[in-house]
mmCIF file of C-alpha atoms and ligand atoms in Angstrom:
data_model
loop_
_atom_site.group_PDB
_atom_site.id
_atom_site.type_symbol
_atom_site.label_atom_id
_atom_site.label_comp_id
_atom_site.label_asym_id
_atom_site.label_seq_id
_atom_site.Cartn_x
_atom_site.Cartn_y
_atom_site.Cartn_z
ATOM 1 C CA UNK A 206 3.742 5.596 -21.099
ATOM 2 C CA UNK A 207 0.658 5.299 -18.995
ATOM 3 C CA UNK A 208 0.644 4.526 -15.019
ATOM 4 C CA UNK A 209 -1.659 3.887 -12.945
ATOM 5 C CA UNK A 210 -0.918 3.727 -8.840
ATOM 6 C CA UNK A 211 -3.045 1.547 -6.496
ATOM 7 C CA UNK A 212 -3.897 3.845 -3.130
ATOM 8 C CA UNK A 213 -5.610 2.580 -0.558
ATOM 9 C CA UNK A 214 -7.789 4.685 2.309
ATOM 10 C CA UNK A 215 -5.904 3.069 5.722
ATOM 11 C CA UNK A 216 -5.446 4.072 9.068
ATOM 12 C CA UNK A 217 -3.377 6.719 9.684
ATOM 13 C CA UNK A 218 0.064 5.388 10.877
ATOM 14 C CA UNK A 219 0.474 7.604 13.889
ATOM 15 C CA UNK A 220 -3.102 6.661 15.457
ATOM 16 C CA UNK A 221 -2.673 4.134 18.020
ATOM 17 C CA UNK A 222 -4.927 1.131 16.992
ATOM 18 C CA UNK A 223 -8.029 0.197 19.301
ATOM 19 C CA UNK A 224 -9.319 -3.254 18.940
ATOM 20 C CA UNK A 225 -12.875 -3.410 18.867
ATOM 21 C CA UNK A 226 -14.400 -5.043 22.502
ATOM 22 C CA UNK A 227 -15.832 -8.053 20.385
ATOM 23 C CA UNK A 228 -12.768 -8.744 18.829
ATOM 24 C CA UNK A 229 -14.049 -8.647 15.348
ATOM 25 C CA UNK A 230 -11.697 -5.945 14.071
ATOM 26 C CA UNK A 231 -10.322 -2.418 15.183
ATOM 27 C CA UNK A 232 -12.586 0.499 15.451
ATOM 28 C CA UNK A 233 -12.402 2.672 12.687
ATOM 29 C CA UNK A 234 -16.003 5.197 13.822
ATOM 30 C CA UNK A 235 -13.861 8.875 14.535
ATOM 31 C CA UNK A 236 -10.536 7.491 13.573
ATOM 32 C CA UNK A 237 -7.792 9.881 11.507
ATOM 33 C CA UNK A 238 -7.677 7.968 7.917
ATOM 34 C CA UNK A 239 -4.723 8.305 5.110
ATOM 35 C CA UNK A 240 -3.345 7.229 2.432
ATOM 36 C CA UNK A 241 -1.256 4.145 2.663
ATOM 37 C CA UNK A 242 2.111 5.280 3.172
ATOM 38 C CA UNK A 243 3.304 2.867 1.251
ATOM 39 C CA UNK A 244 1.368 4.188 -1.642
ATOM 40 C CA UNK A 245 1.926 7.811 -0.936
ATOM 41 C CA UNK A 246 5.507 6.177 -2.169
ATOM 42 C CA UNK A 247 4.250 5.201 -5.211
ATOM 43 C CA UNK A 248 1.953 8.126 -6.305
ATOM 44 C CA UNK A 249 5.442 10.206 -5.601
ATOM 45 C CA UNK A 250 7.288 7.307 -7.888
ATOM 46 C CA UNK A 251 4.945 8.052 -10.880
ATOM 47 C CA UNK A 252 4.803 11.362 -10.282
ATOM 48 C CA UNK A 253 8.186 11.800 -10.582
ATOM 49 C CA UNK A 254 8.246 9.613 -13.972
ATOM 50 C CA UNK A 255 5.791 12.174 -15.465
ATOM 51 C CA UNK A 256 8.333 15.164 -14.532
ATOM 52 C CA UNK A 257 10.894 13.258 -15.879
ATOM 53 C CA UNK A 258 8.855 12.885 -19.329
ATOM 54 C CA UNK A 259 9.061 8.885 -19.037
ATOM 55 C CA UNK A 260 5.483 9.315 -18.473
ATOM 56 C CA UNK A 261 2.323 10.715 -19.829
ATOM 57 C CA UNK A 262 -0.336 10.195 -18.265
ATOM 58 C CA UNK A 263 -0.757 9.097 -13.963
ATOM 59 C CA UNK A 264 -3.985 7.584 -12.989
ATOM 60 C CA UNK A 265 -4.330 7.100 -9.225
ATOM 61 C CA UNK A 266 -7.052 4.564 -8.204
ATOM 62 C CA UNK A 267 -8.537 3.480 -5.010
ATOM 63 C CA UNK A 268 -11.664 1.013 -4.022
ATOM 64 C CA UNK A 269 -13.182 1.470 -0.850
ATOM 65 C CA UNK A 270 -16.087 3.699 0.519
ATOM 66 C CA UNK A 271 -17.212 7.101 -0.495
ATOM 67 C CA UNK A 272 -14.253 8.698 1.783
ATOM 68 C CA UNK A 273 -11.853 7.026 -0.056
ATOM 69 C CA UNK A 274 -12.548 10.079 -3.069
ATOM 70 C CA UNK A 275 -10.306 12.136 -0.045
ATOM 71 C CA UNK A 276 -7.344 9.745 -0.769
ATOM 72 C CA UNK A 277 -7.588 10.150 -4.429
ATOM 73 C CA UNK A 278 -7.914 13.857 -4.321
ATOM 74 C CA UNK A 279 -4.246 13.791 -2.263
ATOM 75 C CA UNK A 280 -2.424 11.843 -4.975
ATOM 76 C CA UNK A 281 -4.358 14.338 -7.529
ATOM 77 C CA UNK A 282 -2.893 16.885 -5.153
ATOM 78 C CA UNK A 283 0.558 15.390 -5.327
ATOM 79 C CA UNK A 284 0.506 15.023 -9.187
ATOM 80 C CA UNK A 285 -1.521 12.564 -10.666
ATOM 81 C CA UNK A 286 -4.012 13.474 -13.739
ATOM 82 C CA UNK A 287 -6.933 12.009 -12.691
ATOM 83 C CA UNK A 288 -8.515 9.387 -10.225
ATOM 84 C CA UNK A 289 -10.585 6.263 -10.134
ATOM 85 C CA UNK A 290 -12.931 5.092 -7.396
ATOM 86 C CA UNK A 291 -13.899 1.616 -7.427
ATOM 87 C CA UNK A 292 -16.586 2.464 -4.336
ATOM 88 C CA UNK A 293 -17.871 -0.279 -2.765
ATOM 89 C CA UNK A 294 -18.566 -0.417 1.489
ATOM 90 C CA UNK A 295 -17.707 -4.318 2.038
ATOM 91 C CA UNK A 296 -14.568 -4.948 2.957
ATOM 92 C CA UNK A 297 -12.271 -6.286 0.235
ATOM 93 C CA UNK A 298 -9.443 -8.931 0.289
ATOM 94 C CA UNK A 299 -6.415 -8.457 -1.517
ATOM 95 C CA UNK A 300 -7.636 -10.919 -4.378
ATOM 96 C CA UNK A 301 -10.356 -8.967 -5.112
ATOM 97 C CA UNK A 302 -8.669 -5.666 -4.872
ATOM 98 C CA UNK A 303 -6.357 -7.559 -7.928
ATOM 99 C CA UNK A 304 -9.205 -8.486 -9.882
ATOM 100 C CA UNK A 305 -10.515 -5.181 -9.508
ATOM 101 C CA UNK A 306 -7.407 -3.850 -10.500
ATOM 102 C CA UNK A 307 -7.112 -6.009 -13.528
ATOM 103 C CA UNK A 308 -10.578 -5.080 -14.713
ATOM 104 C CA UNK A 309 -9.164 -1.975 -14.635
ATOM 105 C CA UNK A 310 -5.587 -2.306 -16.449
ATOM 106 C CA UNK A 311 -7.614 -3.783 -19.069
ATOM 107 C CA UNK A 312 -9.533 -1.351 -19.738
ATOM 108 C CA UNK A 313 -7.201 1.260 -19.379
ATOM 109 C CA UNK A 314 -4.323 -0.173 -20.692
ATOM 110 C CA UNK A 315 -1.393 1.012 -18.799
ATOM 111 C CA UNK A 316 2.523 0.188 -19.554
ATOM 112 C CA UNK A 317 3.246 0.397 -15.394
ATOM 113 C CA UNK A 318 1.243 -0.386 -12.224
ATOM 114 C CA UNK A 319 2.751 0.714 -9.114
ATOM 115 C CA UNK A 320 1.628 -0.396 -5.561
ATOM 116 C CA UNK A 321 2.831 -0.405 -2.168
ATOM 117 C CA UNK A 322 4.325 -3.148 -1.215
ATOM 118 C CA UNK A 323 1.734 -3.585 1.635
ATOM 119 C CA UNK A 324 -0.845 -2.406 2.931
ATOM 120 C CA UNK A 325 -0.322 -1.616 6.779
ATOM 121 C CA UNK A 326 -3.610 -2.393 8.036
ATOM 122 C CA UNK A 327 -4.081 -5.723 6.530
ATOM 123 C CA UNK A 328 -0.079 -6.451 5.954
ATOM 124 C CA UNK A 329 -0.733 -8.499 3.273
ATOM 125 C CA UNK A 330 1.808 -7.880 1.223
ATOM 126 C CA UNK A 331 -0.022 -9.678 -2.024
ATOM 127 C CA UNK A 332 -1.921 -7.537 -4.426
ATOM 128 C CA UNK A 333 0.719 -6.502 -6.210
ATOM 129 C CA UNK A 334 2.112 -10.172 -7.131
ATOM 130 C CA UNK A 335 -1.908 -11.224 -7.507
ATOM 131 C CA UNK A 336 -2.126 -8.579 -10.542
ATOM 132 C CA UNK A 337 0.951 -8.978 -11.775
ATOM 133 C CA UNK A 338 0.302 -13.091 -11.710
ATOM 134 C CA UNK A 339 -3.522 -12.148 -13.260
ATOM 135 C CA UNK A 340 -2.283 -10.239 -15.665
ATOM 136 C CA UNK A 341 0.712 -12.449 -16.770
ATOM 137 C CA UNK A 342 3.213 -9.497 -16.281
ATOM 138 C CA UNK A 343 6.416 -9.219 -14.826
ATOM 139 C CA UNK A 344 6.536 -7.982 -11.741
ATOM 140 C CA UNK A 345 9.222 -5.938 -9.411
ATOM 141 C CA UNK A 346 8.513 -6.466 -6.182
ATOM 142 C CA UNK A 347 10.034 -4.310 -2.863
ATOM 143 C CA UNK A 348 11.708 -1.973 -4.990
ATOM 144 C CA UNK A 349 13.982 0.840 -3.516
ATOM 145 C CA UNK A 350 15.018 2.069 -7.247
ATOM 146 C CA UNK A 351 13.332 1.970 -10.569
ATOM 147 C CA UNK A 352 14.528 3.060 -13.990
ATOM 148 C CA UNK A 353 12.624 2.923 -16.898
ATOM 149 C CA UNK A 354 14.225 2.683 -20.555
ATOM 150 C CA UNK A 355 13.374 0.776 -24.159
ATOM 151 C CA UNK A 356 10.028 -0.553 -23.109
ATOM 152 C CA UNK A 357 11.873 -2.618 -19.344
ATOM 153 C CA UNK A 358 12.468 -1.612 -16.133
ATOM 154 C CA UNK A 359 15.216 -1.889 -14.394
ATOM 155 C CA UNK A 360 14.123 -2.860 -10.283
ATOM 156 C CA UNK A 361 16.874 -2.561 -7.137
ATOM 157 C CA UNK A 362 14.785 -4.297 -4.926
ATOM 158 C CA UNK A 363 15.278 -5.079 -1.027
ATOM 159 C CA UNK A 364 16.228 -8.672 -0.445
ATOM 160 C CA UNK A 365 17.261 -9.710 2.754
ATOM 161 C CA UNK A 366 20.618 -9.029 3.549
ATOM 162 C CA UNK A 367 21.472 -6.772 0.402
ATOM 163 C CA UNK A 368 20.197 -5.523 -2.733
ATOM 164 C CA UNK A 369 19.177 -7.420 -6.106
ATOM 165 C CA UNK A 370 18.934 -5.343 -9.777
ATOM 166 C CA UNK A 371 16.759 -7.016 -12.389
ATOM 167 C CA UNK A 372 15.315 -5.943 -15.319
ATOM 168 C CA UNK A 373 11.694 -6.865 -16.382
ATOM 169 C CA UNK A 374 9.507 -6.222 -19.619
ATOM 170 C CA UNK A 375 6.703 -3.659 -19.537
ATOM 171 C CA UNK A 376 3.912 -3.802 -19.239
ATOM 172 C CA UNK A 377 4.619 -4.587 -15.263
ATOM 173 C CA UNK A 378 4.297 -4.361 -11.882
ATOM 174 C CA UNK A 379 6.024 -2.693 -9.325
ATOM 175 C CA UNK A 380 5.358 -2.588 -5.786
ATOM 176 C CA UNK A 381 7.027 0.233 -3.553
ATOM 177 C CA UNK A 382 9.647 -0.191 -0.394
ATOM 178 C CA UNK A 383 10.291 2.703 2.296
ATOM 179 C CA UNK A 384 13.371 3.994 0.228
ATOM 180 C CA UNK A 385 12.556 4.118 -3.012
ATOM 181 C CA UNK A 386 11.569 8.047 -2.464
ATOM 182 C CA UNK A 387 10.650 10.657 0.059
ATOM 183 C CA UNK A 388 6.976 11.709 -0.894
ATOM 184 C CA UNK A 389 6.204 15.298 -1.538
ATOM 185 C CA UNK A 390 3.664 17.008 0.319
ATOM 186 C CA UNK A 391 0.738 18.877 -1.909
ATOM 187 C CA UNK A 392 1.098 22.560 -1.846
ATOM 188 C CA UNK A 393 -1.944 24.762 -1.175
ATOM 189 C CA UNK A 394 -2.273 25.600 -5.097
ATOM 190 C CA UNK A 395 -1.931 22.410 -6.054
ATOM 191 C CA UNK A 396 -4.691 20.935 -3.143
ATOM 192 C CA UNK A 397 -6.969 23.747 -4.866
ATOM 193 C CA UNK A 398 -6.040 22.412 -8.972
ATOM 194 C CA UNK A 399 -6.862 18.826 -7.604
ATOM 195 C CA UNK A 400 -10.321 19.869 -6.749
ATOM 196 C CA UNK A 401 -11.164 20.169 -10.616
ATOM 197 C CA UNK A 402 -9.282 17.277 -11.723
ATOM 198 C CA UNK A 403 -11.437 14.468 -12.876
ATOM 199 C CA UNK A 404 -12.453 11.242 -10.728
ATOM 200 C CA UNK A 405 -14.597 8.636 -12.563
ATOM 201 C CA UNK A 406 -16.691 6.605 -10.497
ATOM 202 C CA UNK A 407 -17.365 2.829 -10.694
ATOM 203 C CA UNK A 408 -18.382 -0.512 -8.763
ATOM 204 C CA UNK A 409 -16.850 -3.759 -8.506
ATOM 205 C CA UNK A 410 -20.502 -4.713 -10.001
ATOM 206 C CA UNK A 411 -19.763 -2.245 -12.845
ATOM 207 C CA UNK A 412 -16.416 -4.328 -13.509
ATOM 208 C CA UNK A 413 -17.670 -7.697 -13.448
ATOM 209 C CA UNK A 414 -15.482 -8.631 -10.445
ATOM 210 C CA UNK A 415 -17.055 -10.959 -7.494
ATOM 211 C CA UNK A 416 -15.558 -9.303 -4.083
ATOM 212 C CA UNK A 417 -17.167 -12.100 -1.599
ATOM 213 C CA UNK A 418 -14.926 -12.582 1.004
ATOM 214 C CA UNK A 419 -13.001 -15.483 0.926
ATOM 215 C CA UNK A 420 -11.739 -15.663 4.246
ATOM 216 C CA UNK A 421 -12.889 -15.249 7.728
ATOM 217 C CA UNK A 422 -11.140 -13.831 10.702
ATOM 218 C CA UNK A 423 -12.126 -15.526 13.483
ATOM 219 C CA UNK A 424 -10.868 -12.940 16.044
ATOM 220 C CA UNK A 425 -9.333 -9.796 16.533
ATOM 221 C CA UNK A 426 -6.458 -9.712 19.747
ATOM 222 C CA UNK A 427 -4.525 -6.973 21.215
ATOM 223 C CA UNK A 428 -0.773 -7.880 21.513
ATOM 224 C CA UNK A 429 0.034 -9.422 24.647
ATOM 225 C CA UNK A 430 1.938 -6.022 27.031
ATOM 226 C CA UNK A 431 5.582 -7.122 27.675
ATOM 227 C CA UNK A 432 6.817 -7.357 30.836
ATOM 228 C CA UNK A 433 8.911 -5.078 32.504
ATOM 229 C CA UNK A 434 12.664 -5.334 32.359
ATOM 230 C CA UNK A 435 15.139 -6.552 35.521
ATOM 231 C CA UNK A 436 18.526 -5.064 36.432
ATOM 232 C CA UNK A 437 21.011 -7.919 36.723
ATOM 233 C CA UNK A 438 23.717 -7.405 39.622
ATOM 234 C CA UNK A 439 26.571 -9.336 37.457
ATOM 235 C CA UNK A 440 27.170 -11.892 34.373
ATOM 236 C CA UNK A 441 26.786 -14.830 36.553
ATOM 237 C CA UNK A 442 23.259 -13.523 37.918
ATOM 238 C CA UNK A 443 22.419 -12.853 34.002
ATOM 239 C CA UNK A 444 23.801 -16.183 32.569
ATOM 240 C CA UNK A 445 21.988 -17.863 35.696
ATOM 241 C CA UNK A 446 18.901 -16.201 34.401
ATOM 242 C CA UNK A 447 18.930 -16.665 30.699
ATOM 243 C CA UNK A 448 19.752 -20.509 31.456
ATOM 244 C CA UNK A 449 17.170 -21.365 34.049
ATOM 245 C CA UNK A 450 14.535 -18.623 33.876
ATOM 246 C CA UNK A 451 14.352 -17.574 30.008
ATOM 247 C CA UNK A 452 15.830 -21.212 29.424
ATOM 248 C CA UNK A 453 17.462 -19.680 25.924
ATOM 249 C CA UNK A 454 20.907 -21.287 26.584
HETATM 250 P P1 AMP B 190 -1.843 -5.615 0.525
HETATM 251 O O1 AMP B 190 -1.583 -6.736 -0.424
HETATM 252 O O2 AMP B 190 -3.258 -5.593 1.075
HETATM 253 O O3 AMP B 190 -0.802 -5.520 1.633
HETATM 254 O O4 AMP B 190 -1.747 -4.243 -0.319
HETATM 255 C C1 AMP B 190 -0.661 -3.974 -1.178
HETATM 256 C C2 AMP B 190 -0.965 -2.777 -2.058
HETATM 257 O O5 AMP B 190 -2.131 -3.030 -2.853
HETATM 258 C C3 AMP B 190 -1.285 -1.478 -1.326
HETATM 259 O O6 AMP B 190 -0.112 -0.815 -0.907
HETATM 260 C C4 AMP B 190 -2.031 -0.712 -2.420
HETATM 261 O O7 AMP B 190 -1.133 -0.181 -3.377
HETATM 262 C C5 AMP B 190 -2.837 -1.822 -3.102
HETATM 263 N N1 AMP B 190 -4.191 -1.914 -2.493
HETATM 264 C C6 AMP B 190 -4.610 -2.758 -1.522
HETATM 265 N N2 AMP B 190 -5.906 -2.523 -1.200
HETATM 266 C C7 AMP B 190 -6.313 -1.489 -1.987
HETATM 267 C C8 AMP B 190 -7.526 -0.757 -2.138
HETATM 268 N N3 AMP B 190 -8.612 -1.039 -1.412
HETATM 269 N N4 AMP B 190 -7.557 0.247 -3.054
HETATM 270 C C9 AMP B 190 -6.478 0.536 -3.806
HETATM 271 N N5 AMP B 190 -5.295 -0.106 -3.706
HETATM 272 C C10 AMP B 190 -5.211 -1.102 -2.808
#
């Protein structure tokens, strides 16, 4: 079996996002960058499938700018075989990042794609069902387990308020939630073997894939600061309040 992750160059979660004074986006310019955490999940998942022998072959692939060659070399790092960059400096919406992706799987022909489940800098929790819908596979979305055996997967996925176990046909799509594993961090050997592992280099041109944006955000906004709290003296002063003030009863 061949699998290929999806690992996108984000923001790293523990930097404290500044939005940009013209309220076109965040600023990125000296900004600590990582790999989707998300993904990390995933690069761990097929990792893990390749220990296990379920797997061959893991291909990790991101599309982004020339720094995003840093976020393949962690997942080689982690485990994977070898990388692909789709490089390419415009920013690219989750449709295209599919397409991309599906030039890719076609070319590559792998049994299992495995992405995060979102992104968290654009939270657009779609790429995965827009390449599994392109490609006309089934897909596993949210998944907190995955089993693979006789050509299907078997998905535990998160659903809201419990847990639902189906079983798809490969080849699929899987898309990664928080507890589906713990992600390992590289070791200093392994950090050094990733240096020679192979990345290939291509461009959405290369792939015959149109990234024009097909949206446009009008504006950028920081979240409105909440207010600070009050100290009620009793229950009547606090039903009195959430009746007339807060108005929510
Ligand atoms: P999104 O739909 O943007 O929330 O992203 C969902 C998943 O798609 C991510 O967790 C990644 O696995 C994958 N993905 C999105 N953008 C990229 C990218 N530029 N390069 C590689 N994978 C990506």
């Amino acid at each position: 079996m061949k699998v290929l992750v999806a690992i996108k160059r984000v923001i790293d979660y523990n930097v404290k996002i500044r939005v940009k004074s013209d309220e076109t986006g965040v600023e990125t310019t000296n900004v600590k960058m990582s790999m989707n955490p998300f993904d990390e999940i995933a690069v761990e998942e097929g990792v893990r499938l390749r220990e296990a022998g379920s797997a061959e072959e893991l291909i990790a692939v991101s599309i982004g700018p020339k720094h995003a060659q840093e976020t393949i070399r962690t997942a080689l790092a982690m485990g994977a075989d070898r990388g692909i960059h789709v490089e390419t400096d415009d920013e690219i919406e989750p449709l295209a990042v599919a397409k991309l992706l599906k030039a890719l799987a076609d070319k590559e022909n792998p049994d299992l794609v495995i992405l995060g489940k979102q992104a968290i800098d654009d939270d657009s929790n779609q790429t995965g069902q827009m390449l599994a819908a392109l490609m006309g596979w089934s897909q596993g979305t949210f998944a907190s387990e995955l089993g693979i055996s006789d050509g299907k997967a078997s998905v535990t996925r998160e659903i809201d308020g419990g847990l639902e176990t189906i079983q798809i046909t490969m080849p699929a799509v899987v898309t990664t939630d928080l507890r589906l594993n713990t992600p390992r961090y590289a070791s200093l050997p392994n950090i050094m073997k990733a240096k020679k592992k192979p990345i290939d280099e291509t461009t959405p041109a290369d792939l015959g894939v149109d990234t024009a944006a097909r949206l446009t955000t009008l504006k950028v906004t920081e979240p409105s600061s909440r207010e600070a709290g009050v100290i009620v003296e009793d229950v009547v002063q606090l039903v009195d309040k959430l009746r007339n003030e807060a108005k929510v009863i």
